[in-house]
Amino acid sequence: MNNKGRQFGAHSNPPLCTRSHQIGALLLVCSTFFLTRAYDRLLVSSAENSFDVLRRSHYVVESNDDGSVSWPERGYGSRLSLKIYVYDENEIQGLKPLMYGRDGKITAAACLKGQWGTQVKIHTLFQQSRFRTRKKEEADFFFVPAYVKCVRMLGGLNDKEINQAYKQVLSQMPHFRLSGGRDHIFVFPSGAGAHLFKSWATYINRSIILTPEGDRTDKKDISAFNTWKDIIVPGNVDDGMTSDGTKIVQPLPLSKRKYLANYLGRDQGKVGRLKLIELSKQFPEKLESPVLKFSGPDKFGKLDYFEHLRNAKFCLAPRGESSWTLRFYESFFVECVPVILSDQVELPFQNVIDYSRISIKWPSSEIGPQLLEYLETIPDATIEEMIARGRLVRCLWVYASDSAPCSTMQGILWELQRKVRLFHQSTETFWLHNASFVNRQLVEFSNWKPPMPLP
């Protein structure tokens, strides 16, 4: 190597970098930078605009022209494929008291009204289901019937008797022991949830619980609701509003509704409810909150209730003794937009229903004039759109057969299908080289004899 410049061949020319080249290169870099930024913004904007559509196509139930609903593919599959065994009341010792009381005098018909009625309705619908099986060995799930909330309220059993009856029932079920209860379904229809069975945390903490109450802040400070195994079911709206025939009342056009919003309920000493009642006194022309009397000459009957409920654009649903309220579901059948004022509420089938498109959830700490001011800003056209979307999915609040185009039972079955497990075991279940299941005493499952000791 020497200090002389490199000599190029006869056919090579030294590269030239003129001022024009420098300006051109600078312009190229700048234009590339700005085009890239613009393209990124376009992608982000496109992603944001398509997010709602993508979410609905993957996760949200869609309504069809025939009144049926199509369930999303993701996490559900293309069709229902289940087998559910329903225990017979005469099959298991202890079931009859949980259904009819210690003396057997309480009837299913007496337990059919109100939220208690979900225990009776769900039991009946499982009995009639096309997915019911009479063979335990092929069942994916086992349904345990009980009308325990009604039985307790009507004096058929006390808390101690309920606890003893459930433990007796569970000791008669070899399949419950086999799976540790994971494939067994129980219904608890009230704010107390599974706490109606005092020892639930010991015996059925792995079982699937159907309940309208997803409250994680219950009085026991221990919630019986588990997001991943349990299922929230809708409130039991009066059949006169959900039937296909003539309803108790028909919805009013928005232009004929007298009030902006209403609250129809007792105060029960709850802060949110007391705030609403006081707010109705401040703004009586905007918010209606009549005193509900259940006896005497001014008794508030069923017809009166629904006529008042339909006379507002928004139906306010605050927390009561627990986080849920039947008013949320009733509002869909009088076609007012429900406004949830309960921070801990859990809603049914919320992984496939986009509740932000059919309802409003407002912080309970912000109950006041600002709530009414906000509701006044919502155009009637937007309210109509929300009502129309709610009209398409409210069939999922109707306790009808799973063979109907759309029903609560369909929703429950789709949720159950997502919870099917092909392999079950418990702390008291063991298996041998020949795939036979045995207990701790090495007795094969087919020879397990009730009553069996529980944990």
XYZ file of C-alpha atoms in Angstrom:
455
model
C 0.000 0.000 0.000
C 1.270 3.475 -0.761
C -0.082 6.973 -0.306
C -1.155 7.349 -3.887
C -4.825 7.248 -4.727
C -6.226 4.015 -6.052
C -5.965 3.764 -9.848
C -9.211 2.780 -11.607
C -9.278 0.812 -14.765
C -9.917 2.309 -18.180
C -13.622 1.480 -18.025
C -14.212 2.843 -14.461
C -15.236 6.402 -13.582
C -14.892 7.911 -10.122
C -18.337 8.451 -8.390
C -19.542 12.061 -8.400
C -21.549 13.582 -5.497
C -22.794 16.896 -6.689
C -24.947 19.381 -4.774
C -27.956 18.244 -6.856
C -27.426 14.668 -5.664
C -27.254 15.813 -2.038
C -30.509 17.799 -2.309
C -32.226 14.873 -4.067
C -31.130 12.432 -1.362
C -32.361 14.787 1.359
C -35.736 15.145 -0.347
C -35.995 11.353 -0.677
C -35.309 10.834 3.047
C -37.835 13.502 4.058
C -40.582 12.222 1.770
C -39.997 8.642 2.943
C -40.260 9.774 6.569
C -43.507 11.669 6.073
C -45.069 8.971 3.894
C -44.220 6.355 6.507
C -45.782 8.455 9.277
C -48.913 8.998 7.202
C -49.166 5.292 6.440
C -48.775 4.429 10.140
C -51.573 6.847 11.011
C -53.749 5.275 8.319
C -53.115 1.812 9.736
C -53.904 2.922 13.292
C -57.058 4.695 12.161
C -58.117 1.665 10.136
C -57.457 -0.628 13.090
C -59.463 1.590 15.423
C -62.364 1.830 12.986
C -62.426 -1.905 12.382
C -61.985 -2.908 16.054
C -65.706 -2.786 16.795
C -66.537 -4.841 13.706
C -63.754 -7.327 14.482
C -64.908 -7.676 18.080
C -68.485 -8.314 17.036
C -67.544 -10.806 14.314
C -65.394 -12.844 16.695
C -67.155 -12.452 19.998
C -70.624 -10.948 19.678
C -73.870 -12.824 19.126
C -75.718 -11.781 15.965
C -79.479 -11.655 15.386
C -80.969 -13.345 12.308
C -84.049 -12.393 10.303
C -86.049 -15.344 11.668
C -85.599 -14.218 15.279
C -82.847 -16.720 16.043
C -79.326 -15.796 17.079
C -75.970 -16.943 15.720
C -73.288 -17.610 18.299
C -69.702 -16.580 17.545
C -67.294 -19.251 16.407
C -64.466 -18.294 18.741
C -64.686 -20.289 21.953
C -68.064 -21.817 21.097
C -67.885 -23.990 18.021
C -70.315 -24.351 15.157
C -73.008 -26.365 16.962
C -74.147 -27.468 20.392
C -72.966 -30.919 21.386
C -73.839 -31.719 25.007
C -75.316 -34.440 27.163
C -76.821 -33.439 30.502
C -78.132 -35.801 33.162
C -80.923 -34.459 35.401
C -81.200 -36.105 38.808
C -84.711 -37.365 39.576
C -86.285 -36.241 42.858
C -86.872 -39.899 43.846
C -83.361 -40.976 42.936
C -81.403 -39.138 45.606
C -82.222 -39.061 49.315
C -82.550 -35.466 50.488
C -83.628 -33.941 47.176
C -87.344 -33.841 47.962
C -86.938 -31.676 51.099
C -84.823 -29.222 49.058
C -87.649 -29.034 46.525
C -90.821 -29.285 48.621
C -89.803 -28.736 52.261
C -89.594 -31.122 55.193
C -93.312 -31.931 54.982
C -93.502 -31.984 51.167
C -96.275 -29.362 51.162
C -94.582 -26.705 49.015
C -95.354 -27.014 45.304
C -93.333 -26.081 42.234
C -96.180 -23.787 41.165
C -95.877 -21.863 44.446
C -92.179 -21.295 43.716
C -92.589 -20.228 40.097
C -93.030 -16.475 40.593
C -90.329 -13.898 41.211
C -86.631 -14.594 41.084
C -87.168 -17.861 42.955
C -88.868 -19.051 39.795
C -85.563 -19.469 37.964
C -84.854 -22.586 40.026
C -88.136 -24.135 38.863
C -87.925 -22.909 35.267
C -84.331 -24.012 34.675
C -85.069 -27.438 36.181
C -88.130 -27.891 33.963
C -86.283 -26.737 30.853
C -83.393 -29.138 31.492
C -85.919 -31.972 31.896
C -87.424 -31.076 28.509
C -84.109 -30.381 26.792
C -83.109 -32.232 23.652
C -79.648 -32.480 25.240
C -80.863 -34.471 28.228
C -79.485 -37.974 28.610
C -80.765 -40.827 30.766
C -77.305 -42.432 30.899
C -74.963 -41.098 33.558
C -71.923 -42.675 31.948
C -72.280 -40.502 28.827
C -73.184 -37.228 30.566
C -71.021 -34.124 30.253
C -72.889 -32.494 33.140
C -75.217 -33.421 35.992
C -78.014 -31.038 37.016
C -79.040 -31.021 40.690
C -82.610 -29.661 41.116
C -83.566 -27.683 44.228
C -86.076 -24.927 45.006
C -84.213 -24.056 48.172
C -84.677 -20.271 48.146
C -88.442 -20.623 47.874
C -88.520 -23.473 50.397
C -86.596 -21.387 52.915
C -88.724 -18.276 52.406
C -91.955 -20.281 52.799
C -90.741 -21.935 56.009
C -90.217 -25.380 54.517
C -86.644 -25.678 55.817
C -84.416 -23.621 58.085
C -80.734 -22.908 57.437
C -79.508 -25.891 59.471
C -81.892 -28.260 57.693
C -80.828 -26.919 54.285
C -77.191 -27.558 55.119
C -77.917 -31.119 56.279
C -80.090 -31.864 53.244
C -77.413 -30.751 50.771
C -74.745 -32.840 52.488
C -77.046 -35.848 52.429
C -77.701 -35.300 48.704
C -74.006 -35.012 47.849
C -73.175 -38.199 49.773
C -75.628 -40.097 47.515
C -73.885 -39.081 44.258
C -70.940 -41.254 43.142
C -70.431 -39.102 40.032
C -70.096 -36.007 42.178
C -67.342 -37.770 44.126
C -65.688 -38.910 40.906
C -65.208 -35.401 39.540
C -65.008 -33.489 42.779
C -68.245 -31.807 41.694
C -66.731 -30.067 38.657
C -69.390 -31.366 36.277
C -72.365 -30.756 38.596
C -74.684 -27.781 38.132
C -76.557 -25.965 40.916
C -78.962 -23.000 40.740
C -78.991 -20.324 43.457
C -81.395 -17.550 42.445
C -80.933 -14.756 44.985
C -78.546 -12.241 46.506
C -77.398 -14.846 49.016
C -76.189 -17.000 46.116
C -74.668 -20.308 47.187
C -74.564 -19.017 50.785
C -78.042 -20.533 51.140
C -75.996 -23.713 51.567
C -73.821 -22.675 54.511
C -71.121 -25.221 53.751
C -70.912 -24.493 50.021
C -67.228 -23.517 50.203
C -66.334 -26.972 51.524
C -68.489 -29.131 49.268
C -69.424 -27.399 45.981
C -66.642 -24.837 45.547
C -65.665 -26.520 42.244
C -69.187 -26.966 40.904
C -70.894 -24.783 38.298
C -73.315 -22.332 39.875
C -76.072 -20.632 37.888
C -77.017 -17.352 39.533
C -78.230 -13.858 38.614
C -75.934 -12.520 41.332
C -72.322 -12.001 40.356
C -71.687 -9.707 43.330
C -68.136 -9.973 44.609
C -68.864 -7.767 47.611
C -71.569 -9.792 49.325
C -72.374 -9.649 53.036
C -70.237 -12.687 53.776
C -67.138 -10.932 52.377
C -66.559 -14.161 50.428
C -68.152 -14.284 47.004
C -69.625 -17.581 45.859
C -69.319 -16.407 42.244
C -66.297 -17.449 40.196
C -65.894 -15.776 36.798
C -64.317 -18.801 35.147
C -66.683 -21.605 36.176
C -70.026 -20.034 37.088
C -72.730 -18.616 34.819
C -74.782 -15.456 35.295
C -78.404 -15.995 34.272
C -80.994 -13.291 33.523
C -83.624 -12.117 35.973
C -87.043 -13.758 35.848
C -89.128 -11.129 34.042
C -92.894 -11.574 34.355
C -94.156 -14.002 31.685
C -96.799 -11.448 30.733
C -94.041 -9.253 29.302
C -91.877 -11.918 27.649
C -94.531 -14.114 25.998
C -95.048 -14.077 22.249
C -98.719 -13.187 22.659
C -100.306 -9.971 23.916
C -98.115 -8.354 26.553
C -99.260 -6.672 29.764
C -98.357 -3.305 28.241
C -96.908 -2.174 24.920
C -93.945 0.225 24.609
C -94.730 3.902 24.003
C -93.190 5.990 21.211
C -90.384 8.181 22.562
C -92.345 11.323 21.685
C -95.178 10.268 24.004
C -93.046 9.473 27.051
C -93.521 11.972 29.853
C -90.189 11.618 31.632
C -86.526 11.628 30.777
C -85.853 8.845 33.303
C -87.516 6.872 36.058
C -86.644 4.842 39.116
C -89.280 2.356 40.291
C -88.184 0.757 43.504
C -87.995 1.017 47.285
C -85.126 2.856 48.951
C -84.155 -0.099 51.239
C -81.876 2.365 53.047
C -79.362 2.171 50.187
C -77.397 5.327 49.388
C -77.823 5.174 45.604
C -81.569 4.636 45.831
C -81.998 7.395 48.390
C -80.093 9.767 46.080
C -82.417 8.949 43.187
C -85.544 9.500 45.256
C -84.196 12.865 46.414
C -83.229 13.732 42.834
C -86.791 13.028 41.693
C -88.034 15.571 44.229
C -85.609 18.187 42.866
C -86.445 17.491 39.221
C -89.974 16.010 39.183
C -90.479 16.973 35.543
C -87.440 14.898 34.484
C -87.206 11.968 36.894
C -90.165 9.937 38.139
C -89.855 7.876 41.311
C -93.297 6.981 42.672
C -93.783 5.475 46.114
C -94.404 1.759 45.668
C -97.138 0.400 47.933
C -97.854 -3.319 47.931
C -101.045 -3.256 49.972
C -104.010 -0.981 50.649
C -106.059 1.183 48.254
C -102.921 2.651 46.646
C -101.382 -0.741 45.965
C -98.977 -0.673 43.028
C -100.083 -3.563 40.843
C -98.239 -5.299 38.024
C -100.039 -3.286 35.344
C -99.335 0.013 37.159
C -95.675 -0.903 37.476
C -95.081 -1.571 33.785
C -97.160 1.417 32.676
C -94.926 3.686 34.745
C -91.753 1.906 33.610
C -92.538 2.452 29.922
C -93.159 6.191 30.376
C -89.482 7.263 30.325
C -86.618 7.144 27.850
C -84.180 5.793 30.441
C -84.826 3.259 33.225
C -82.418 3.680 36.145
C -81.210 0.447 37.769
C -79.320 1.103 41.032
C -77.853 -1.450 43.404
C -80.145 -2.894 46.080
C -79.313 -5.499 48.712
C -76.870 -6.860 46.158
C -75.456 -5.634 42.873
C -78.112 -6.927 40.494
C -81.616 -5.638 39.773
C -84.542 -7.122 37.864
C -85.325 -3.655 36.464
C -82.358 -3.962 34.108
C -84.044 -6.870 32.271
C -87.572 -5.474 32.505
C -86.465 -2.277 30.771
C -85.774 -4.164 27.528
C -89.418 -5.275 27.305
C -90.855 -1.772 27.769
C -88.080 -0.491 25.474
C -86.405 2.116 27.613
C -82.604 2.264 27.771
C -81.347 0.767 31.051
C -78.853 2.857 33.014
C -76.831 0.653 35.380
C -75.936 2.396 38.641
C -74.261 -0.593 40.263
C -70.482 -0.732 40.020
C -69.972 -4.442 40.833
C -72.739 -5.816 38.620
C -72.139 -8.888 36.456
C -74.328 -9.447 33.399
C -75.381 -12.646 31.595
C -73.540 -13.851 28.506
C -71.414 -10.700 28.584
C -68.623 -12.329 26.605
C -70.918 -12.360 23.538
C -73.263 -9.412 24.182
C -71.843 -5.922 23.730
C -73.699 -4.181 26.545
C -72.133 -0.826 25.656
C -74.385 -0.759 22.578
C -77.673 -1.457 24.388
C -77.273 0.122 27.828
C -75.371 2.726 29.858
C -73.261 2.102 32.962
C -72.787 5.213 35.117
C -70.642 5.469 38.302
C -72.827 5.174 41.404
C -70.708 7.874 43.048
C -71.900 10.313 40.356
C -75.632 9.986 40.989
C -76.902 13.572 40.936
C -77.986 16.393 38.618
C -75.001 15.609 36.375
C -76.582 12.257 35.524
C -79.780 13.881 34.268
C -77.763 16.535 32.414
C -75.822 13.797 30.632
C -78.951 11.833 29.691
C -80.500 15.013 28.246
C -77.598 15.336 25.795
C -78.352 11.980 24.129
C -80.367 12.487 20.900
C -83.589 10.552 20.386
C -82.076 8.987 17.271
C -79.306 7.449 19.377
C -81.813 6.236 21.955
C -83.855 4.598 19.192
C -80.744 2.835 17.888
C -79.905 1.460 21.355
C -83.488 0.294 21.846
C -83.471 -1.405 18.429
C -80.251 -3.275 19.229
C -81.658 -4.322 22.605
C -84.806 -5.586 20.908
C -82.671 -8.071 18.943
C -81.042 -9.729 21.959
C -83.722 -9.493 24.674
C -84.926 -12.965 23.665
C -81.920 -14.190 25.665
C -83.722 -12.992 28.813
C -86.686 -15.300 28.093
C -86.831 -18.646 29.937
C -88.012 -20.746 27.021
C -87.050 -24.109 25.518
C -83.616 -24.595 23.981
C -85.430 -25.576 20.767
C -86.779 -22.016 20.476
C -84.924 -19.773 17.989
C -83.515 -17.731 20.896
C -83.822 -18.215 24.666
C -82.046 -18.078 28.017
C -81.633 -21.848 27.823
C -79.718 -21.537 24.561
C -77.393 -19.057 26.236
C -76.875 -21.354 29.234
C -76.129 -24.340 26.990
C -73.572 -22.427 24.916
C -71.875 -21.286 28.118
C -71.868 -24.853 29.433
C -70.357 -26.154 26.222
C -67.367 -23.885 26.791
C -66.912 -25.489 30.218
C -66.897 -29.141 29.150
C -63.799 -30.947 30.389
C -62.962 -34.348 28.969
C -60.911 -35.375 31.989
C -62.212 -35.213 35.548
C -60.503 -36.038 38.769
C -60.830 -35.275 42.463
C -58.729 -35.759 45.588
C -60.670 -38.970 46.199
C -60.347 -40.377 42.671
C -57.534 -42.673 41.514
C -56.964 -44.840 38.440
C -55.052 -48.001 37.606
C -53.119 -49.337 34.616
C -56.299 -50.667 32.985
C -57.941 -47.177 33.108
C -60.324 -48.205 35.883
C -61.204 -45.573 38.494
C -60.990 -46.443 42.164
C -61.354 -44.729 45.531
C -58.842 -44.618 48.365
C -59.776 -48.159 49.339
C -59.070 -49.252 45.727
C -62.755 -50.027 45.144
C -63.709 -49.665 41.477
C -66.120 -46.854 40.657
C -68.916 -49.212 39.578
C -68.933 -50.623 43.117
C -69.043 -47.322 45.045
C -71.953 -47.513 47.459
C -73.763 -44.440 48.887
C -73.604 -42.824 51.302
C -69.977 -41.923 50.688
C -67.892 -39.864 53.114
C -67.513 -36.246 52.008
C -64.431 -34.050 52.513
